[in-house]
Amino acid sequence: MELNKSVLISGSSFAGLTTAYWMNKMGYNVTIVEVGQSLKKGGTPVDIKDQTVEIVKRMGLFEKIKANRLALEKWEFKNDKDLTGYSMLLRNPGEKMPDDEFEIERDVLLKMMYEAVKDDVTFIFDNSITALNEMKDSVEAIFKDGSRHQFDYIFGCDGIHSAVRRIWFGSEEKYTTFLGQYFSIAIVNKLLIKERTLQIYAEPNKSFMLNAYNGKTDIVFTFRPEKEISYDFRNQKQIKKIVFDQMQGMSWRASELKKELLNSDSFYFDKFCQIKMPSWTKGRVALVGDAGYCASPAAGMG
């Protein structure tokens, strides 16, 4: 079905690629603009369950996801001497997995979704929207490279720090609720614990989580300071210093994990927050995913 109508999507992660898939199915000409030079890699594994299972079936991705699923077997809670105080066996090795809940590597799923749309969607990498102008029957998007293009609709699928939301709806501070805690994530390409195991270590207001799968380990560090911290989420040097300072004096494997986390090429840091808006649409512009209604990464539903 050809509608001879066009949409521009800002962001090429899950919200952007999913929106692109369905808008293309509805007959729209779809363009995705992504600020990075390629798809954004990295991040912890993704859960697919509840209504999402039916959606990936309709997108033709279910069997591929099933074939690439992770199989976490055990949780372990550690003390400062690296002794296990409590463990929880999720399943025995080789035990049949359920068909209504899946965990999959973020990058693997992202590649699947990209492959599903790449031949039908125009991708513009290393560029971004800097301004939007409402026209009579369209919206004009001005890009970082100075070019201007008109689209019937604009979708902001560009995450918690959405540029589309800031440009069209107002500053981030108007819609962000800080939840009092920060987190950092790094992925190292080696096993720091036994594969298919998740370990947790906690001190007052701080914790580590390790998750080992497919020859790699996720390192997640969270902390709750006395007051909110001011920082630029784009400034890697600044945010790594914040994490470094917060890890000082911690026990367990903190010294080792600090080095691994701070030296990782896959490093992410941000605050736990919720995005709350009275409306996700205004005129011909809409927000999808974390840009409009992030429940916080802490909810496990992002």
PDB file of C-alpha atoms in Angstrom:
ATOM      1  CA  MET A   1       0.000   0.000   0.000  1.00  0.00           C
ATOM      2  CA  GLU A   2       1.588   3.281  -1.160  1.00  0.00           C
ATOM      3  CA  LEU A   3       0.339   6.403   0.610  1.00  0.00           C
ATOM      4  CA  ASN A   4       2.868   8.773  -0.957  1.00  0.00           C
ATOM      5  CA  LYS A   5       3.438  10.143   2.535  1.00  0.00           C
ATOM      6  CA  SER A   6       6.742  10.368   4.391  1.00  0.00           C
ATOM      7  CA  VAL A   7       7.861  10.068   7.985  1.00  0.00           C
ATOM      8  CA  LEU A   8      11.145  10.960   9.650  1.00  0.00           C
ATOM      9  CA  ILE A   9      12.269   8.947  12.670  1.00  0.00           C
ATOM     10  CA  SER A  10      14.995  10.257  14.970  1.00  0.00           C
ATOM     11  CA  GLY A  11      16.908   7.371  16.545  1.00  0.00           C
ATOM     12  CA  SER A  12      17.803   3.887  15.314  1.00  0.00           C
ATOM     13  CA  SER A  13      17.451   1.820  18.465  1.00  0.00           C
ATOM     14  CA  PHE A  14      14.492  -0.442  19.299  1.00  0.00           C
ATOM     15  CA  ALA A  15      11.821   2.265  19.336  1.00  0.00           C
ATOM     16  CA  GLY A  16      13.053   3.734  16.050  1.00  0.00           C
ATOM     17  CA  LEU A  17      13.444   0.446  14.200  1.00  0.00           C
ATOM     18  CA  THR A  18      10.082  -0.873  15.423  1.00  0.00           C
ATOM     19  CA  THR A  19       8.312   2.342  14.406  1.00  0.00           C
ATOM     20  CA  ALA A  20      10.056   2.187  11.029  1.00  0.00           C
ATOM     21  CA  TYR A  21       8.922  -1.406  10.492  1.00  0.00           C
ATOM     22  CA  TRP A  22       5.248  -0.714  11.128  1.00  0.00           C
ATOM     23  CA  MET A  23       5.110   2.654   9.358  1.00  0.00           C
ATOM     24  CA  ASN A  24       6.641   1.013   6.287  1.00  0.00           C
ATOM     25  CA  LYS A  25       4.057  -1.788   6.510  1.00  0.00           C
ATOM     26  CA  MET A  26       1.358   0.901   6.526  1.00  0.00           C
ATOM     27  CA  GLY A  27       2.699   2.321   3.273  1.00  0.00           C
ATOM     28  CA  TYR A  28       4.754   5.302   4.422  1.00  0.00           C
ATOM     29  CA  ASN A  29       8.132   6.269   2.992  1.00  0.00           C
ATOM     30  CA  VAL A  30      10.394   6.051   6.039  1.00  0.00           C
ATOM     31  CA  THR A  31      13.667   7.829   6.798  1.00  0.00           C
ATOM     32  CA  ILE A  32      15.684   7.265   9.982  1.00  0.00           C
ATOM     33  CA  VAL A  33      18.268   9.813  11.112  1.00  0.00           C
ATOM     34  CA  GLU A  34      20.828   8.631  13.662  1.00  0.00           C
ATOM     35  CA  VAL A  35      23.334  10.885  15.417  1.00  0.00           C
ATOM     36  CA  GLY A  36      25.917   8.074  15.584  1.00  0.00           C
ATOM     37  CA  GLN A  37      27.984   6.800  12.691  1.00  0.00           C
ATOM     38  CA  SER A  38      26.254   3.419  12.927  1.00  0.00           C
ATOM     39  CA  LEU A  39      23.727   1.579  15.080  1.00  0.00           C
ATOM     40  CA  LYS A  40      24.396   2.238  18.758  1.00  0.00           C
ATOM     41  CA  LYS A  41      26.091  -0.870  20.139  1.00  0.00           C
ATOM     42  CA  GLY A  42      26.365  -2.025  23.734  1.00  0.00           C
ATOM     43  CA  GLY A  43      23.969  -2.374  26.619  1.00  0.00           C
ATOM     44  CA  THR A  44      22.682  -5.172  28.788  1.00  0.00           C
ATOM     45  CA  PRO A  45      20.505  -8.046  27.477  1.00  0.00           C
ATOM     46  CA  VAL A  46      16.869  -7.373  26.655  1.00  0.00           C
ATOM     47  CA  ASP A  47      13.816  -9.203  28.013  1.00  0.00           C
ATOM     48  CA  ILE A  48      11.014 -10.133  25.608  1.00  0.00           C
ATOM     49  CA  LYS A  49       7.805 -11.194  27.332  1.00  0.00           C
ATOM     50  CA  ASP A  50       4.073 -10.534  27.662  1.00  0.00           C
ATOM     51  CA  GLN A  51       2.663  -8.551  24.691  1.00  0.00           C
ATOM     52  CA  THR A  52       6.120  -8.175  23.150  1.00  0.00           C
ATOM     53  CA  VAL A  53       6.202 -11.881  22.251  1.00  0.00           C
ATOM     54  CA  GLU A  54       3.159 -11.480  20.010  1.00  0.00           C
ATOM     55  CA  ILE A  55       4.658  -8.359  18.406  1.00  0.00           C
ATOM     56  CA  VAL A  56       7.938 -10.072  17.450  1.00  0.00           C
ATOM     57  CA  LYS A  57       5.922 -12.984  16.043  1.00  0.00           C
ATOM     58  CA  ARG A  58       4.038 -10.555  13.799  1.00  0.00           C
ATOM     59  CA  MET A  59       7.372  -9.046  12.743  1.00  0.00           C
ATOM     60  CA  GLY A  60       8.733 -12.481  11.794  1.00  0.00           C
ATOM     61  CA  LEU A  61      11.488 -12.358  14.416  1.00  0.00           C
ATOM     62  CA  PHE A  62      10.245 -14.912  16.943  1.00  0.00           C
ATOM     63  CA  GLU A  63      12.165 -17.973  15.713  1.00  0.00           C
ATOM     64  CA  LYS A  64      15.408 -16.001  15.364  1.00  0.00           C
ATOM     65  CA  ILE A  65      15.033 -14.647  18.886  1.00  0.00           C
ATOM     66  CA  LYS A  66      14.270 -18.130  20.205  1.00  0.00           C
ATOM     67  CA  ALA A  67      17.400 -19.506  18.512  1.00  0.00           C
ATOM     68  CA  ASN A  68      19.602 -16.769  20.024  1.00  0.00           C
ATOM     69  CA  ARG A  69      18.151 -16.617  23.521  1.00  0.00           C
ATOM     70  CA  LEU A  70      20.325 -16.508  26.612  1.00  0.00           C
ATOM     71  CA  ALA A  71      19.930 -19.105  29.341  1.00  0.00           C
ATOM     72  CA  LEU A  72      20.697 -17.667  32.768  1.00  0.00           C
ATOM     73  CA  GLU A  73      20.899 -20.504  35.302  1.00  0.00           C
ATOM     74  CA  LYS A  74      21.784 -19.065  38.685  1.00  0.00           C
ATOM     75  CA  TRP A  75      21.776 -15.912  40.836  1.00  0.00           C
ATOM     76  CA  GLU A  76      24.388 -15.575  43.568  1.00  0.00           C
ATOM     77  CA  PHE A  77      24.519 -12.936  46.320  1.00  0.00           C
ATOM     78  CA  LYS A  78      28.098 -12.297  47.472  1.00  0.00           C
ATOM     79  CA  ASN A  79      29.651 -10.870  50.634  1.00  0.00           C
ATOM     80  CA  ASP A  80      32.834  -8.824  50.893  1.00  0.00           C
ATOM     81  CA  LYS A  81      34.953 -12.022  51.090  1.00  0.00           C
ATOM     82  CA  ASP A  82      33.420 -13.291  47.828  1.00  0.00           C
ATOM     83  CA  LEU A  83      31.489 -15.984  49.655  1.00  0.00           C
ATOM     84  CA  THR A  84      27.964 -16.782  48.492  1.00  0.00           C
ATOM     85  CA  GLY A  85      25.447 -15.865  51.171  1.00  0.00           C
ATOM     86  CA  TYR A  86      22.437 -16.930  49.147  1.00  0.00           C
ATOM     87  CA  SER A  87      21.935 -18.451  45.705  1.00  0.00           C
ATOM     88  CA  MET A  88      18.883 -19.043  43.551  1.00  0.00           C
ATOM     89  CA  LEU A  89      18.811 -21.771  40.905  1.00  0.00           C
ATOM     90  CA  LEU A  90      16.678 -20.653  37.977  1.00  0.00           C
ATOM     91  CA  ARG A  91      17.019 -23.814  35.910  1.00  0.00           C
ATOM     92  CA  ASN A  92      19.278 -26.828  35.510  1.00  0.00           C
ATOM     93  CA  PRO A  93      21.728 -27.029  32.577  1.00  0.00           C
ATOM     94  CA  GLY A  94      19.905 -28.277  29.495  1.00  0.00           C
ATOM     95  CA  GLU A  95      16.474 -27.817  31.028  1.00  0.00           C
ATOM     96  CA  LYS A  96      13.752 -26.822  28.537  1.00  0.00           C
ATOM     97  CA  MET A  97      13.156 -23.086  28.356  1.00  0.00           C
ATOM     98  CA  PRO A  98       9.670 -21.504  28.358  1.00  0.00           C
ATOM     99  CA  ASP A  99       8.185 -20.089  25.150  1.00  0.00           C
ATOM    100  CA  ASP A 100       6.626 -16.997  26.726  1.00  0.00           C
ATOM    101  CA  GLU A 101       9.725 -15.194  28.007  1.00  0.00           C
ATOM    102  CA  PHE A 102      13.122 -14.637  26.408  1.00  0.00           C
ATOM    103  CA  GLU A 103      16.367 -12.828  27.128  1.00  0.00           C
ATOM    104  CA  ILE A 104      18.619 -11.883  24.232  1.00  0.00           C
ATOM    105  CA  GLU A 105      21.759  -9.802  23.731  1.00  0.00           C
ATOM    106  CA  ARG A 106      20.876  -6.229  22.874  1.00  0.00           C
ATOM    107  CA  ASP A 107      23.234  -6.061  19.887  1.00  0.00           C
ATOM    108  CA  VAL A 108      21.919  -9.350  18.468  1.00  0.00           C
ATOM    109  CA  LEU A 109      18.321  -8.156  18.613  1.00  0.00           C
ATOM    110  CA  LEU A 110      19.231  -4.748  17.227  1.00  0.00           C
ATOM    111  CA  LYS A 111      20.901  -6.375  14.221  1.00  0.00           C
ATOM    112  CA  MET A 112      17.832  -8.564  13.620  1.00  0.00           C
ATOM    113  CA  MET A 113      15.567  -5.539  13.613  1.00  0.00           C
ATOM    114  CA  TYR A 114      17.899  -3.588  11.338  1.00  0.00           C
ATOM    115  CA  GLU A 115      17.984  -6.491   8.876  1.00  0.00           C
ATOM    116  CA  ALA A 116      14.174  -6.510   8.893  1.00  0.00           C
ATOM    117  CA  VAL A 117      13.931  -2.897   7.644  1.00  0.00           C
ATOM    118  CA  LYS A 118      17.203  -1.998   5.936  1.00  0.00           C
ATOM    119  CA  ASP A 119      15.955  -2.659   2.376  1.00  0.00           C
ATOM    120  CA  ASP A 120      12.772  -0.623   2.853  1.00  0.00           C
ATOM    121  CA  VAL A 121      13.971   2.336   4.929  1.00  0.00           C
ATOM    122  CA  THR A 122      16.416   5.178   4.199  1.00  0.00           C
ATOM    123  CA  PHE A 123      19.099   5.536   6.894  1.00  0.00           C
ATOM    124  CA  ILE A 124      21.024   8.769   7.485  1.00  0.00           C
ATOM    125  CA  PHE A 125      23.890   8.251   9.928  1.00  0.00           C
ATOM    126  CA  ASP A 126      26.172  10.831  11.560  1.00  0.00           C
ATOM    127  CA  ASN A 127      23.464  13.477  11.414  1.00  0.00           C
ATOM    128  CA  SER A 128      20.666  14.781  13.616  1.00  0.00           C
ATOM    129  CA  ILE A 129      17.685  17.124  13.770  1.00  0.00           C
ATOM    130  CA  THR A 130      18.569  20.617  14.992  1.00  0.00           C
ATOM    131  CA  ALA A 131      15.236  22.379  14.353  1.00  0.00           C
ATOM    132  CA  LEU A 132      11.649  21.678  13.319  1.00  0.00           C
ATOM    133  CA  ASN A 133       9.316  24.110  11.572  1.00  0.00           C
ATOM    134  CA  GLU A 134       5.574  23.548  11.225  1.00  0.00           C
ATOM    135  CA  MET A 135       4.375  24.046   7.649  1.00  0.00           C
ATOM    136  CA  LYS A 136       0.818  24.044   6.273  1.00  0.00           C
ATOM    137  CA  ASP A 137       0.698  20.327   5.450  1.00  0.00           C
ATOM    138  CA  SER A 138       4.043  19.020   6.755  1.00  0.00           C
ATOM    139  CA  VAL A 139       6.940  19.573   9.126  1.00  0.00           C
ATOM    140  CA  GLU A 140      10.284  20.896   7.933  1.00  0.00           C
ATOM    141  CA  ALA A 141      13.297  19.251   9.580  1.00  0.00           C
ATOM    142  CA  ILE A 142      16.621  21.065   9.597  1.00  0.00           C
ATOM    143  CA  PHE A 143      19.620  18.772  10.013  1.00  0.00           C
ATOM    144  CA  LYS A 144      23.026  19.236  11.578  1.00  0.00           C
ATOM    145  CA  ASP A 145      24.625  19.281   8.106  1.00  0.00           C
ATOM    146  CA  GLY A 146      22.439  22.241   7.118  1.00  0.00           C
ATOM    147  CA  SER A 147      20.078  20.360   4.818  1.00  0.00           C
ATOM    148  CA  ARG A 148      16.301  20.839   5.039  1.00  0.00           C
ATOM    149  CA  HIS A 149      13.606  18.286   4.251  1.00  0.00           C
ATOM    150  CA  GLN A 150       9.841  18.149   4.676  1.00  0.00           C
ATOM    151  CA  PHE A 151       7.945  15.173   6.083  1.00  0.00           C
ATOM    152  CA  ASP A 152       4.312  14.439   6.821  1.00  0.00           C
ATOM    153  CA  TYR A 153       5.141  13.230  10.335  1.00  0.00           C
ATOM    154  CA  ILE A 154       8.102  13.218  12.721  1.00  0.00           C
ATOM    155  CA  PHE A 155       8.721  10.544  15.361  1.00  0.00           C
ATOM    156  CA  GLY A 156      11.150  11.132  18.219  1.00  0.00           C
ATOM    157  CA  CYS A 157      12.548   7.715  19.121  1.00  0.00           C
ATOM    158  CA  ASP A 158      15.779   9.143  20.486  1.00  0.00           C
ATOM    159  CA  GLY A 159      15.758   8.089  24.120  1.00  0.00           C
ATOM    160  CA  ILE A 160      15.656   9.726  27.529  1.00  0.00           C
ATOM    161  CA  HIS A 161      17.711  12.703  26.332  1.00  0.00           C
ATOM    162  CA  SER A 162      15.521  13.152  23.240  1.00  0.00           C
ATOM    163  CA  ALA A 163      16.458  16.018  20.931  1.00  0.00           C
ATOM    164  CA  VAL A 164      13.017  15.930  19.300  1.00  0.00           C
ATOM    165  CA  ARG A 165      11.340  16.325  22.695  1.00  0.00           C
ATOM    166  CA  ARG A 166      13.597  19.245  23.596  1.00  0.00           C
ATOM    167  CA  ILE A 167      13.065  20.991  20.240  1.00  0.00           C
ATOM    168  CA  TRP A 168       9.299  20.493  19.966  1.00  0.00           C
ATOM    169  CA  PHE A 169       7.959  20.062  23.507  1.00  0.00           C
ATOM    170  CA  GLY A 170      10.429  21.940  25.715  1.00  0.00           C
ATOM    171  CA  SER A 171      13.468  21.403  27.918  1.00  0.00           C
ATOM    172  CA  GLU A 172      14.270  18.012  29.413  1.00  0.00           C
ATOM    173  CA  GLU A 173      13.890  19.343  32.967  1.00  0.00           C
ATOM    174  CA  LYS A 174      10.139  19.903  32.411  1.00  0.00           C
ATOM    175  CA  TYR A 175       9.478  16.192  31.986  1.00  0.00           C
ATOM    176  CA  THR A 176      12.192  14.368  33.945  1.00  0.00           C
ATOM    177  CA  THR A 177      11.712  13.013  37.462  1.00  0.00           C
ATOM    178  CA  PHE A 178      14.967  11.973  39.141  1.00  0.00           C
ATOM    179  CA  LEU A 179      14.671   8.757  41.164  1.00  0.00           C
ATOM    180  CA  GLY A 180      17.691   9.375  43.397  1.00  0.00           C
ATOM    181  CA  GLN A 181      20.076   6.817  41.924  1.00  0.00           C
ATOM    182  CA  TYR A 182      22.722   6.497  39.182  1.00  0.00           C
ATOM    183  CA  PHE A 183      23.984   3.526  37.203  1.00  0.00           C
ATOM    184  CA  SER A 184      26.878   2.637  34.938  1.00  0.00           C
ATOM    185  CA  ILE A 185      27.203  -0.289  32.554  1.00  0.00           C
ATOM    186  CA  ALA A 186      30.272  -1.774  30.900  1.00  0.00           C
ATOM    187  CA  ILE A 187      30.650  -4.941  28.856  1.00  0.00           C
ATOM    188  CA  VAL A 188      34.006  -6.738  28.888  1.00  0.00           C
ATOM    189  CA  ASN A 189      34.832  -9.441  26.368  1.00  0.00           C
ATOM    190  CA  LYS A 190      35.837 -12.101  28.873  1.00  0.00           C
ATOM    191  CA  LEU A 191      34.264 -14.114  31.651  1.00  0.00           C
ATOM    192  CA  LEU A 192      34.774 -12.659  35.119  1.00  0.00           C
ATOM    193  CA  ILE A 193      32.480 -15.276  36.686  1.00  0.00           C
ATOM    194  CA  LYS A 194      31.031 -18.598  35.576  1.00  0.00           C
ATOM    195  CA  GLU A 195      28.991 -18.324  32.381  1.00  0.00           C
ATOM    196  CA  ARG A 196      25.183 -18.219  32.726  1.00  0.00           C
ATOM    197  CA  THR A 197      25.549 -16.852  36.246  1.00  0.00           C
ATOM    198  CA  LEU A 198      24.532 -13.503  37.729  1.00  0.00           C
ATOM    199  CA  GLN A 199      26.233 -12.204  40.885  1.00  0.00           C
ATOM    200  CA  ILE A 200      25.207  -9.297  43.126  1.00  0.00           C
ATOM    201  CA  TYR A 201      27.233  -7.546  45.811  1.00  0.00           C
ATOM    202  CA  ALA A 202      25.830  -4.642  47.840  1.00  0.00           C
ATOM    203  CA  GLU A 203      26.993  -2.080  50.376  1.00  0.00           C
ATOM    204  CA  PRO A 204      24.858   0.746  51.784  1.00  0.00           C
ATOM    205  CA  ASN A 205      23.644   2.837  48.820  1.00  0.00           C
ATOM    206  CA  LYS A 206      25.963   1.061  46.346  1.00  0.00           C
ATOM    207  CA  SER A 207      25.962  -2.238  44.468  1.00  0.00           C
ATOM    208  CA  PHE A 208      27.651  -4.270  41.742  1.00  0.00           C
ATOM    209  CA  MET A 209      26.006  -6.778  39.435  1.00  0.00           C
ATOM    210  CA  LEU A 210      27.880  -9.161  37.134  1.00  0.00           C
ATOM    211  CA  ASN A 211      26.134 -11.101  34.383  1.00  0.00           C
ATOM    212  CA  ALA A 212      28.165 -13.608  32.345  1.00  0.00           C
ATOM    213  CA  TYR A 213      27.047 -15.007  28.973  1.00  0.00           C
ATOM    214  CA  ASN A 214      28.505 -15.867  25.550  1.00  0.00           C
ATOM    215  CA  GLY A 215      32.111 -15.303  26.647  1.00  0.00           C
ATOM    216  CA  LYS A 216      31.512 -11.798  28.014  1.00  0.00           C
ATOM    217  CA  THR A 217      30.508 -10.128  31.271  1.00  0.00           C
ATOM    218  CA  ASP A 218      28.238  -7.172  31.972  1.00  0.00           C
ATOM    219  CA  ILE A 219      29.400  -4.996  34.873  1.00  0.00           C
ATOM    220  CA  VAL A 220      26.623  -2.868  36.341  1.00  0.00           C
ATOM    221  CA  PHE A 221      27.358  -0.417  39.165  1.00  0.00           C
ATOM    222  CA  THR A 222      24.666   1.613  40.935  1.00  0.00           C
ATOM    223  CA  PHE A 223      24.871   4.211  43.684  1.00  0.00           C
ATOM    224  CA  ARG A 224      22.592   6.578  45.583  1.00  0.00           C
ATOM    225  CA  PRO A 225      24.303   9.865  46.587  1.00  0.00           C
ATOM    226  CA  GLU A 226      23.057  12.341  49.176  1.00  0.00           C
ATOM    227  CA  LYS A 227      22.043  14.830  46.475  1.00  0.00           C
ATOM    228  CA  GLU A 228      21.647  14.994  42.713  1.00  0.00           C
ATOM    229  CA  ILE A 229      24.867  15.293  40.695  1.00  0.00           C
ATOM    230  CA  SER A 230      25.333  17.763  37.866  1.00  0.00           C
ATOM    231  CA  TYR A 231      27.073  16.298  34.800  1.00  0.00           C
ATOM    232  CA  ASP A 232      27.141  16.216  31.007  1.00  0.00           C
ATOM    233  CA  PHE A 233      26.099  12.717  29.864  1.00  0.00           C
ATOM    234  CA  ARG A 234      28.183  13.181  26.700  1.00  0.00           C
ATOM    235  CA  ASN A 235      31.412  13.875  28.644  1.00  0.00           C
ATOM    236  CA  GLN A 236      33.035  10.458  29.124  1.00  0.00           C
ATOM    237  CA  LYS A 237      35.952  11.802  31.142  1.00  0.00           C
ATOM    238  CA  GLN A 238      33.649  13.571  33.587  1.00  0.00           C
ATOM    239  CA  ILE A 239      31.245  10.688  34.129  1.00  0.00           C
ATOM    240  CA  LYS A 240      34.036   8.121  34.507  1.00  0.00           C
ATOM    241  CA  LYS A 241      35.509  10.269  37.281  1.00  0.00           C
ATOM    242  CA  ILE A 242      32.128  10.336  39.014  1.00  0.00           C
ATOM    243  CA  VAL A 243      31.987   6.525  38.911  1.00  0.00           C
ATOM    244  CA  PHE A 244      35.638   6.193  39.981  1.00  0.00           C
ATOM    245  CA  ASP A 245      35.061   8.408  43.014  1.00  0.00           C
ATOM    246  CA  GLN A 246      31.925   6.506  44.039  1.00  0.00           C
ATOM    247  CA  MET A 247      33.750   3.153  43.941  1.00  0.00           C
ATOM    248  CA  GLN A 248      36.557   4.323  46.212  1.00  0.00           C
ATOM    249  CA  GLY A 249      36.739   2.336  49.443  1.00  0.00           C
ATOM    250  CA  MET A 250      34.365  -0.432  48.384  1.00  0.00           C
ATOM    251  CA  SER A 251      35.131  -4.068  49.191  1.00  0.00           C
ATOM    252  CA  TRP A 252      34.604  -7.362  47.328  1.00  0.00           C
ATOM    253  CA  ARG A 253      36.140  -7.141  43.816  1.00  0.00           C
ATOM    254  CA  ALA A 254      35.697  -3.369  43.561  1.00  0.00           C
ATOM    255  CA  SER A 255      39.308  -2.524  42.617  1.00  0.00           C
ATOM    256  CA  GLU A 256      39.323  -5.085  39.809  1.00  0.00           C
ATOM    257  CA  LEU A 257      35.882  -4.142  38.528  1.00  0.00           C
ATOM    258  CA  LYS A 258      36.697  -0.425  38.639  1.00  0.00           C
ATOM    259  CA  LYS A 259      39.581  -0.977  36.230  1.00  0.00           C
ATOM    260  CA  GLU A 260      37.521  -3.201  33.950  1.00  0.00           C
ATOM    261  CA  LEU A 261      34.596  -0.798  33.899  1.00  0.00           C
ATOM    262  CA  LEU A 262      36.563   2.374  33.346  1.00  0.00           C
ATOM    263  CA  ASN A 263      38.788   0.818  30.646  1.00  0.00           C
ATOM    264  CA  SER A 264      35.912  -0.717  28.725  1.00  0.00           C
ATOM    265  CA  ASP A 265      35.131   0.530  25.222  1.00  0.00           C
ATOM    266  CA  SER A 266      31.489  -0.136  26.016  1.00  0.00           C
ATOM    267  CA  PHE A 267      30.728   2.245  28.889  1.00  0.00           C
ATOM    268  CA  TYR A 268      27.446   3.971  29.713  1.00  0.00           C
ATOM    269  CA  PHE A 269      26.400   6.145  32.647  1.00  0.00           C
ATOM    270  CA  ASP A 270      23.196   7.966  33.515  1.00  0.00           C
ATOM    271  CA  LYS A 271      20.674   8.613  36.251  1.00  0.00           C
ATOM    272  CA  PHE A 272      17.564   6.608  36.994  1.00  0.00           C
ATOM    273  CA  CYS A 273      14.691   8.846  35.994  1.00  0.00           C
ATOM    274  CA  GLN A 274      11.160   8.779  34.684  1.00  0.00           C
ATOM    275  CA  ILE A 275       9.797  10.767  31.763  1.00  0.00           C
ATOM    276  CA  LYS A 276       6.298  12.077  32.509  1.00  0.00           C
ATOM    277  CA  MET A 277       4.400  14.072  29.893  1.00  0.00           C
ATOM    278  CA  PRO A 278       0.760  15.176  29.593  1.00  0.00           C
ATOM    279  CA  SER A 279       0.810  14.183  25.908  1.00  0.00           C
ATOM    280  CA  TRP A 280       3.208  12.295  23.629  1.00  0.00           C
ATOM    281  CA  THR A 281       2.019  14.109  20.504  1.00  0.00           C
ATOM    282  CA  LYS A 282       1.773  17.709  19.340  1.00  0.00           C
ATOM    283  CA  GLY A 283       0.672  18.483  15.818  1.00  0.00           C
ATOM    284  CA  ARG A 284       2.551  16.244  13.391  1.00  0.00           C
ATOM    285  CA  VAL A 285       5.242  15.234  15.895  1.00  0.00           C
ATOM    286  CA  ALA A 286       5.079  12.227  18.236  1.00  0.00           C
ATOM    287  CA  LEU A 287       7.394  10.642  20.807  1.00  0.00           C
ATOM    288  CA  VAL A 288       7.869   6.864  21.025  1.00  0.00           C
ATOM    289  CA  GLY A 289       9.578   4.776  23.703  1.00  0.00           C
ATOM    290  CA  ASP A 290      11.898   6.263  26.300  1.00  0.00           C
ATOM    291  CA  ALA A 291      11.663   9.710  24.697  1.00  0.00           C
ATOM    292  CA  GLY A 292       8.031  10.025  25.747  1.00  0.00           C
ATOM    293  CA  TYR A 293       7.306   7.587  28.539  1.00  0.00           C
ATOM    294  CA  CYS A 294      10.424   6.045  30.012  1.00  0.00           C
ATOM    295  CA  ALA A 295       9.438   4.163  33.178  1.00  0.00           C
ATOM    296  CA  SER A 296      13.126   4.224  34.196  1.00  0.00           C
ATOM    297  CA  PRO A 297      15.665   1.486  33.425  1.00  0.00           C
ATOM    298  CA  ALA A 298      15.071   0.319  36.999  1.00  0.00           C
ATOM    299  CA  ALA A 299      11.630  -0.905  35.928  1.00  0.00           C
ATOM    300  CA  GLY A 300      13.195  -3.489  33.629  1.00  0.00           C
ATOM    301  CA  MET A 301      10.644  -2.606  30.945  1.00  0.00           C
ATOM    302  CA  GLY A 302      12.701  -0.338  28.678  1.00  0.00           C
TER     303      GLY A 302
END
